[in-house]
PDB file of C-alpha atoms in Angstrom:
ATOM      1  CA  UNK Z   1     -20.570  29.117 -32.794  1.00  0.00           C
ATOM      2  CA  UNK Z   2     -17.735  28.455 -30.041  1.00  0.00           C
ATOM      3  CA  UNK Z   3     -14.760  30.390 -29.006  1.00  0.00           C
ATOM      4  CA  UNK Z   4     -12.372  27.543 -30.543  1.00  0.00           C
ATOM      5  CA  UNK Z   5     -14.188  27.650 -34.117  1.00  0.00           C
ATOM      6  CA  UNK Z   6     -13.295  30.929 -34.898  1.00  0.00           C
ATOM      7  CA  UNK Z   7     -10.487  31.001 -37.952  1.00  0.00           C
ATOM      8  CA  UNK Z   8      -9.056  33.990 -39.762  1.00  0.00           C
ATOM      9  CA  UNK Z   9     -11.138  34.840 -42.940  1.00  0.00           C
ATOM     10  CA  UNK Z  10      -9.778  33.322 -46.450  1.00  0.00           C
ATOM     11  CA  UNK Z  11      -6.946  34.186 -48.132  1.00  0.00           C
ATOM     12  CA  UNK Z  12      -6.034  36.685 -44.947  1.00  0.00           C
ATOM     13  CA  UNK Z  13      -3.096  34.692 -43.579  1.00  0.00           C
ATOM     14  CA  UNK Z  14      -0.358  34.159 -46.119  1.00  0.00           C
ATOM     15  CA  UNK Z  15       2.845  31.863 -45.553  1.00  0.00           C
ATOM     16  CA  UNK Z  16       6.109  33.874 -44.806  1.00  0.00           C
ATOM     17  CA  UNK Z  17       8.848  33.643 -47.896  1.00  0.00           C
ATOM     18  CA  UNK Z  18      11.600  31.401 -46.651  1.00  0.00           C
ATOM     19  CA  UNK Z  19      14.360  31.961 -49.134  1.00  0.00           C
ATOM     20  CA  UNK Z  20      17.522  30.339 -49.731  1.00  0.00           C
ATOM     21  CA  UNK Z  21      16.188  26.865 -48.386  1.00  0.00           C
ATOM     22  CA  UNK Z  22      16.887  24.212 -50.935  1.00  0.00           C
ATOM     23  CA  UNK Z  23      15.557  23.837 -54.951  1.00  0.00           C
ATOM     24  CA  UNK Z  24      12.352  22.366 -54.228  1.00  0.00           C
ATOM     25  CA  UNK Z  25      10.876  25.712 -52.061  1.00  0.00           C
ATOM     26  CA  UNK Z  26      11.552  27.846 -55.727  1.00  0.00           C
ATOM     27  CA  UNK Z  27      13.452  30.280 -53.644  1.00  0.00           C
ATOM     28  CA  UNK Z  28      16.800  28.410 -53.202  1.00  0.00           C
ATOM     29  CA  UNK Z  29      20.451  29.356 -54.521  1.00  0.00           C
ATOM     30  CA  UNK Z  30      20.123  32.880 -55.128  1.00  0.00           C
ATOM     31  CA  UNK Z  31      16.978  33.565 -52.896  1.00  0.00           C
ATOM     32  CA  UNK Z  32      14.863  35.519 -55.393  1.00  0.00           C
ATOM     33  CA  UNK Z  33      17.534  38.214 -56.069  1.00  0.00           C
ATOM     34  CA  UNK Z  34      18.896  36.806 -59.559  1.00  0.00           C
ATOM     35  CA  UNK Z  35      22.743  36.487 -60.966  1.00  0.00           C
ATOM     36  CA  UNK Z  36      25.291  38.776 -59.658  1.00  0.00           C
ATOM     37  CA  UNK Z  37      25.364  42.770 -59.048  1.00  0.00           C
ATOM     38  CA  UNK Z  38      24.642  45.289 -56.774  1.00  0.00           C
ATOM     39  CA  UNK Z  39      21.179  43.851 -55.548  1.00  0.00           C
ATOM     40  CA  UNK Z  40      22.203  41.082 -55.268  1.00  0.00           C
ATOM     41  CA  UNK Z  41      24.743  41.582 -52.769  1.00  0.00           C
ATOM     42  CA  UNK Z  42      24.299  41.716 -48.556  1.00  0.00           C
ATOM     43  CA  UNK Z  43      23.436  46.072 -48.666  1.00  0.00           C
ATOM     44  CA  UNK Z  44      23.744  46.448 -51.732  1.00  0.00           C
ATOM     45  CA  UNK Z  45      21.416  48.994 -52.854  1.00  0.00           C
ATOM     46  CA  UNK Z  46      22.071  52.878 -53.791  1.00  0.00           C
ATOM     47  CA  UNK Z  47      20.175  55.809 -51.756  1.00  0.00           C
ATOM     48  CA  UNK Z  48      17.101  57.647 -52.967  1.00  0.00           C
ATOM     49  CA  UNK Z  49      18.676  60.028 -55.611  1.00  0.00           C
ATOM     50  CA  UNK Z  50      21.558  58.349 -56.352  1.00  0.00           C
ATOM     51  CA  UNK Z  51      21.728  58.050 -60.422  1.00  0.00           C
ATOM     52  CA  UNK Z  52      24.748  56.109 -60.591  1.00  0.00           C
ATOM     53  CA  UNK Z  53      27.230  59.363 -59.944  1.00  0.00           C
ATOM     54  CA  UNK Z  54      25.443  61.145 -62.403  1.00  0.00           C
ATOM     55  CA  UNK Z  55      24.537  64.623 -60.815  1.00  0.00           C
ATOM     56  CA  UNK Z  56      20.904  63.619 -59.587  1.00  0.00           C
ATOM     57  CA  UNK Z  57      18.307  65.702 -60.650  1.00  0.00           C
ATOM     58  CA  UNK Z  58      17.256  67.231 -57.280  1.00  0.00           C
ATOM     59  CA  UNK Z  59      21.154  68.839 -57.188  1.00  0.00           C
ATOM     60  CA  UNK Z  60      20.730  69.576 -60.769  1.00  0.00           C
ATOM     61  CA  UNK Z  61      17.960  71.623 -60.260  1.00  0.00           C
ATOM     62  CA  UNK Z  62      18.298  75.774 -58.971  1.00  0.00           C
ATOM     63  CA  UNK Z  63      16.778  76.048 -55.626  1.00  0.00           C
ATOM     64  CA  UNK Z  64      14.393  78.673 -55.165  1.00  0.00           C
ATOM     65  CA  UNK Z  65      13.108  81.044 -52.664  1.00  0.00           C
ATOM     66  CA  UNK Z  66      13.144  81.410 -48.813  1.00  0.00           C
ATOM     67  CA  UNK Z  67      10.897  80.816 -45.725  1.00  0.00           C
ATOM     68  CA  UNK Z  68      10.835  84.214 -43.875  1.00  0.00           C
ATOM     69  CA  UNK Z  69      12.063  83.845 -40.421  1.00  0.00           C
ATOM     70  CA  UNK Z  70       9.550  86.458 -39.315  1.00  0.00           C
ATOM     71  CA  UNK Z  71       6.443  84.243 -40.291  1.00  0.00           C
ATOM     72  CA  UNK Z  72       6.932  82.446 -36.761  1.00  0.00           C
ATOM     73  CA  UNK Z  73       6.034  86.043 -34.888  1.00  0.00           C
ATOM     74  CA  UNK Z  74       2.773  86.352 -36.662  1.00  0.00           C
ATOM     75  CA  UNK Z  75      -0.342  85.025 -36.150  1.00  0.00           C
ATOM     76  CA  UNK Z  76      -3.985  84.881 -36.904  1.00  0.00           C
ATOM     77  CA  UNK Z  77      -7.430  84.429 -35.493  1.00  0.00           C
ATOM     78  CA  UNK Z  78     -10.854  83.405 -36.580  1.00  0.00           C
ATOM     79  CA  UNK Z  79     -14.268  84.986 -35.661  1.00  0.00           C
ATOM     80  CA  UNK Z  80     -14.516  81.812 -33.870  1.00  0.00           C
ATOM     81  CA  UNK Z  81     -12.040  81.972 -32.298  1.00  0.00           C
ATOM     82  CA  UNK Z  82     -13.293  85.732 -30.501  1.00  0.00           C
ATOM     83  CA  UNK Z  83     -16.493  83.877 -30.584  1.00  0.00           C
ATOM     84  CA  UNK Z  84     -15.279  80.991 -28.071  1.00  0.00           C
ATOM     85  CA  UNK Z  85     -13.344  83.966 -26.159  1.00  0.00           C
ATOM     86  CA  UNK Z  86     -16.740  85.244 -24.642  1.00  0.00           C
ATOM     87  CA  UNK Z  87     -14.053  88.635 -23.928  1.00  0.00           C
ATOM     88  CA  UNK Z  88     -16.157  92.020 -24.834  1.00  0.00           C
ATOM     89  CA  UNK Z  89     -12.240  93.911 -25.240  1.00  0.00           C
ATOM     90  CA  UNK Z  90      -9.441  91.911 -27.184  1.00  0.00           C
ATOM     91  CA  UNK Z  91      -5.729  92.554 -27.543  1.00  0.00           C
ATOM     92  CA  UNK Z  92      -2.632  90.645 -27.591  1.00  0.00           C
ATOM     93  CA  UNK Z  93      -2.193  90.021 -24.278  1.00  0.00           C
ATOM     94  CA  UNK Z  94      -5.346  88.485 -23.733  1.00  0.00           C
ATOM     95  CA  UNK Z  95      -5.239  86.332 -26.882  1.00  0.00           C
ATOM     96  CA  UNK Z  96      -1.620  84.879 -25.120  1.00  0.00           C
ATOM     97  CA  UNK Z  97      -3.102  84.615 -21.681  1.00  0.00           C
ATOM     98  CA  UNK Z  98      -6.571  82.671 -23.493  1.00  0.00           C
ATOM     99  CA  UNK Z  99      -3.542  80.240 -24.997  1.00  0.00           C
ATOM    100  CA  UNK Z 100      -5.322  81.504 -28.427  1.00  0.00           C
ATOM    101  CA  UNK Z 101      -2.118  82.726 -29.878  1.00  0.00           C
ATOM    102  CA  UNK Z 102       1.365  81.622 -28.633  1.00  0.00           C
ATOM    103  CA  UNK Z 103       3.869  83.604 -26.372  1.00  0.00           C
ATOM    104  CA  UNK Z 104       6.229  84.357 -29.760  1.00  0.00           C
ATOM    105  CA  UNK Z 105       3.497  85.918 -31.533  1.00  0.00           C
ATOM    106  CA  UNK Z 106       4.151  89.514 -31.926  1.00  0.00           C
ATOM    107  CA  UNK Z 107       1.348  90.649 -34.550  1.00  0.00           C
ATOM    108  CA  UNK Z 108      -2.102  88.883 -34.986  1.00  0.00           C
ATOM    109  CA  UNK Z 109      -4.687  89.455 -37.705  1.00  0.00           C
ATOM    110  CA  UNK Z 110      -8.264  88.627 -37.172  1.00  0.00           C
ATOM    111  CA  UNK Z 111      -9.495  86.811 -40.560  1.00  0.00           C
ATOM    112  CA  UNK Z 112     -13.195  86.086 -41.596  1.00  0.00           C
ATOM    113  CA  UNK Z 113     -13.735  82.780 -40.545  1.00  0.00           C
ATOM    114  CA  UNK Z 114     -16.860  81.508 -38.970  1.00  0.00           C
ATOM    115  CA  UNK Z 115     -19.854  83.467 -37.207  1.00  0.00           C
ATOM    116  CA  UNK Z 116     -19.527  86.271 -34.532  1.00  0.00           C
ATOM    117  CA  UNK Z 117     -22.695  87.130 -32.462  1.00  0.00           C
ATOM    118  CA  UNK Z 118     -20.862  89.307 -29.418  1.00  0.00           C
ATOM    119  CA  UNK Z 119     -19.994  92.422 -29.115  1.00  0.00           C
ATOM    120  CA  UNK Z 120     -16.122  92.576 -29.127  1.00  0.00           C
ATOM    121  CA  UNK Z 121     -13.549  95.698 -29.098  1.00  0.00           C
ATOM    122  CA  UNK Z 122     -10.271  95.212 -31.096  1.00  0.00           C
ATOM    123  CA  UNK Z 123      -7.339  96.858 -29.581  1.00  0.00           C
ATOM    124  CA  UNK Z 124      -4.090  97.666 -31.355  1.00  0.00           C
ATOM    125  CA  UNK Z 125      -4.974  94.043 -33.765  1.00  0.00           C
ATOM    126  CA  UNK Z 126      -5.353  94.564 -37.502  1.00  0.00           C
ATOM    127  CA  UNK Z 127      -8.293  92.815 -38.991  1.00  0.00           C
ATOM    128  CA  UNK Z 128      -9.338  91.745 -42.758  1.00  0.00           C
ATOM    129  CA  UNK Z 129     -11.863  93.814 -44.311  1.00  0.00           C
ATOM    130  CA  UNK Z 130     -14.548  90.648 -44.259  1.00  0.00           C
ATOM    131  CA  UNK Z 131     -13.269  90.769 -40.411  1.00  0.00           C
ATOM    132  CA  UNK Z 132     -13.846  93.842 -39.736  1.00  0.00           C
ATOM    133  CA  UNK Z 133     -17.270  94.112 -41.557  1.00  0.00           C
ATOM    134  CA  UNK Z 134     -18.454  91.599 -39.175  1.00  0.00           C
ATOM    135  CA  UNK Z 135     -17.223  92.611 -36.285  1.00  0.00           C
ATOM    136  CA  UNK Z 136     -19.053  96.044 -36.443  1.00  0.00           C
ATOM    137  CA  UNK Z 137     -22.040  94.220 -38.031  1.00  0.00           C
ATOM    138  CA  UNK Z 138     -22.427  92.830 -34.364  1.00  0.00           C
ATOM    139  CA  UNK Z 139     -21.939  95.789 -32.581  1.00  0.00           C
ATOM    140  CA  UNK Z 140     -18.183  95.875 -31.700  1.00  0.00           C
ATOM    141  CA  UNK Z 141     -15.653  97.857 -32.704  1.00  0.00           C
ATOM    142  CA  UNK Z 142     -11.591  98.026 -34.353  1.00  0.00           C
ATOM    143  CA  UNK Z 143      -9.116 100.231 -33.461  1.00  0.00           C
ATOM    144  CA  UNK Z 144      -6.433 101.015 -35.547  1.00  0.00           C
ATOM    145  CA  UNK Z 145      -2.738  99.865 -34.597  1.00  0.00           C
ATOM    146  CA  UNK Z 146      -0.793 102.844 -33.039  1.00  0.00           C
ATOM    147  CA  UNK Z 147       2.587 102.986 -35.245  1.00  0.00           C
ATOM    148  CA  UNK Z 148       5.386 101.744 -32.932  1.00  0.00           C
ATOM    149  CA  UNK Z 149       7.321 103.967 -31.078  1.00  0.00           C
ATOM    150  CA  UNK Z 150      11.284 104.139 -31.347  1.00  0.00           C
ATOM    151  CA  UNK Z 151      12.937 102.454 -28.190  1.00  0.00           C
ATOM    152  CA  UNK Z 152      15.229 103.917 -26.182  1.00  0.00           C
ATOM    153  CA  UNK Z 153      18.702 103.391 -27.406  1.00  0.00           C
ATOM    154  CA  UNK Z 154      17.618 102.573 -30.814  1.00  0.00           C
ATOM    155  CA  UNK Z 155      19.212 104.739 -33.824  1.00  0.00           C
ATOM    156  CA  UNK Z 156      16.614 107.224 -35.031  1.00  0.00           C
ATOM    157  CA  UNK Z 157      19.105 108.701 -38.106  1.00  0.00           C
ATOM    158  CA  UNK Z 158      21.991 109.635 -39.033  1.00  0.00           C
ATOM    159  CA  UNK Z 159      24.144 110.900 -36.330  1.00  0.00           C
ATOM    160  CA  UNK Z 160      21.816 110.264 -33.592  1.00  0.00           C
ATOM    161  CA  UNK Z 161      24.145 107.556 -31.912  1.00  0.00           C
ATOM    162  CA  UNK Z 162      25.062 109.296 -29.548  1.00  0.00           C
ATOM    163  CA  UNK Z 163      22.106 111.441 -28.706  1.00  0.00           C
ATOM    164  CA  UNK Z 164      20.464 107.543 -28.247  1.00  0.00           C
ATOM    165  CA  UNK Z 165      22.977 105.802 -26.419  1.00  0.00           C
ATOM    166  CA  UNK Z 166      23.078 108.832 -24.014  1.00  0.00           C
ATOM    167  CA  UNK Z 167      18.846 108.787 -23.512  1.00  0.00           C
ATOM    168  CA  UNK Z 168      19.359 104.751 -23.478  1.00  0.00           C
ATOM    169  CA  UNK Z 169      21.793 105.629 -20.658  1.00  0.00           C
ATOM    170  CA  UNK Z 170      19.642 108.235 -18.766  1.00  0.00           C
ATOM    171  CA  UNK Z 171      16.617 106.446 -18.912  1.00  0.00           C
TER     172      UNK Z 171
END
């Protein structure tokens, strides 16, 4: 077999549809498209949807729900992920600095996924119970998240606006 007796397979190549060329082709006159109307005509087609100015269904229909704006803030992890880590003491900041978790994230979970064999220490990161079982199952350990405290300047009750501006102030 040479170079120059190589052909495309059977049936792989087909001609391309030359319309509006004459009666003989089969595609003459009105090129395929039929008698009159709106597809027949040069963009003349309606838009996904469009039912003819009948309300279309997807506007007929209630919508429903939201996407929370705070989903973007958390975050999770897998045992392989703290696996890969080779850290013996986790927290947020060295998930971020690892590039495990982005810079937004705020809270991270640590769900059972995958095998752990290190020893690791959780700091101030919530894990699932499956998580957690494993964790300690290899020797390390979970501390619990420390509830946060109220920043300076922030409202604390009722009548505390001043009191908070003026330690927002001091401080």
């Amino acid at each position: 077999m040479e170079l120059n007796q190589i052909k495309p397979g059977a049936g792989s190549k087909k001609d391309r549809r030359r319309v509006g060329r004459g009666i003989g082709s089969g595609l003459g006159k009105t090129a395929g498209r039929g008698h009159k109307g709106q597809k027949s005509r040069a963009g003349g087609y309606h838009k996904v949807g469009f039912e003819g100015g009948q309300m279309p269904l997807q506007r007929r229909l209630p919508k429903r729900g939201f996407k929370s704006a705070q989903l973007k803030y958390n975050g999770e992890v897998t045992l392989t992920d703290l696996e890969r880590l080779g850290a013996g003491e986790v927290d947020l900041l060295t998930l971020k600095a690892a590039g495990v978790v982005r810079e937004i994230i705020r809270h991270v979970k640590v769900i059972k996924s995958g095998e752990l064999t290190r020893k690791v220490a959780l700091k101030g990161i919530v894990a699932t119970a499956g998580a957690k079982a494993a964790i300690e199952a290899a020797g390390g350990s979970v501390e619990a998240v420390a509830a946060a405290a109220v920043k300076p300047g922030k409202l604390v009750g009722k009548g505390a606006k001043s009191s908070a501006v003026a330690a927002g102030k001091s401080a």
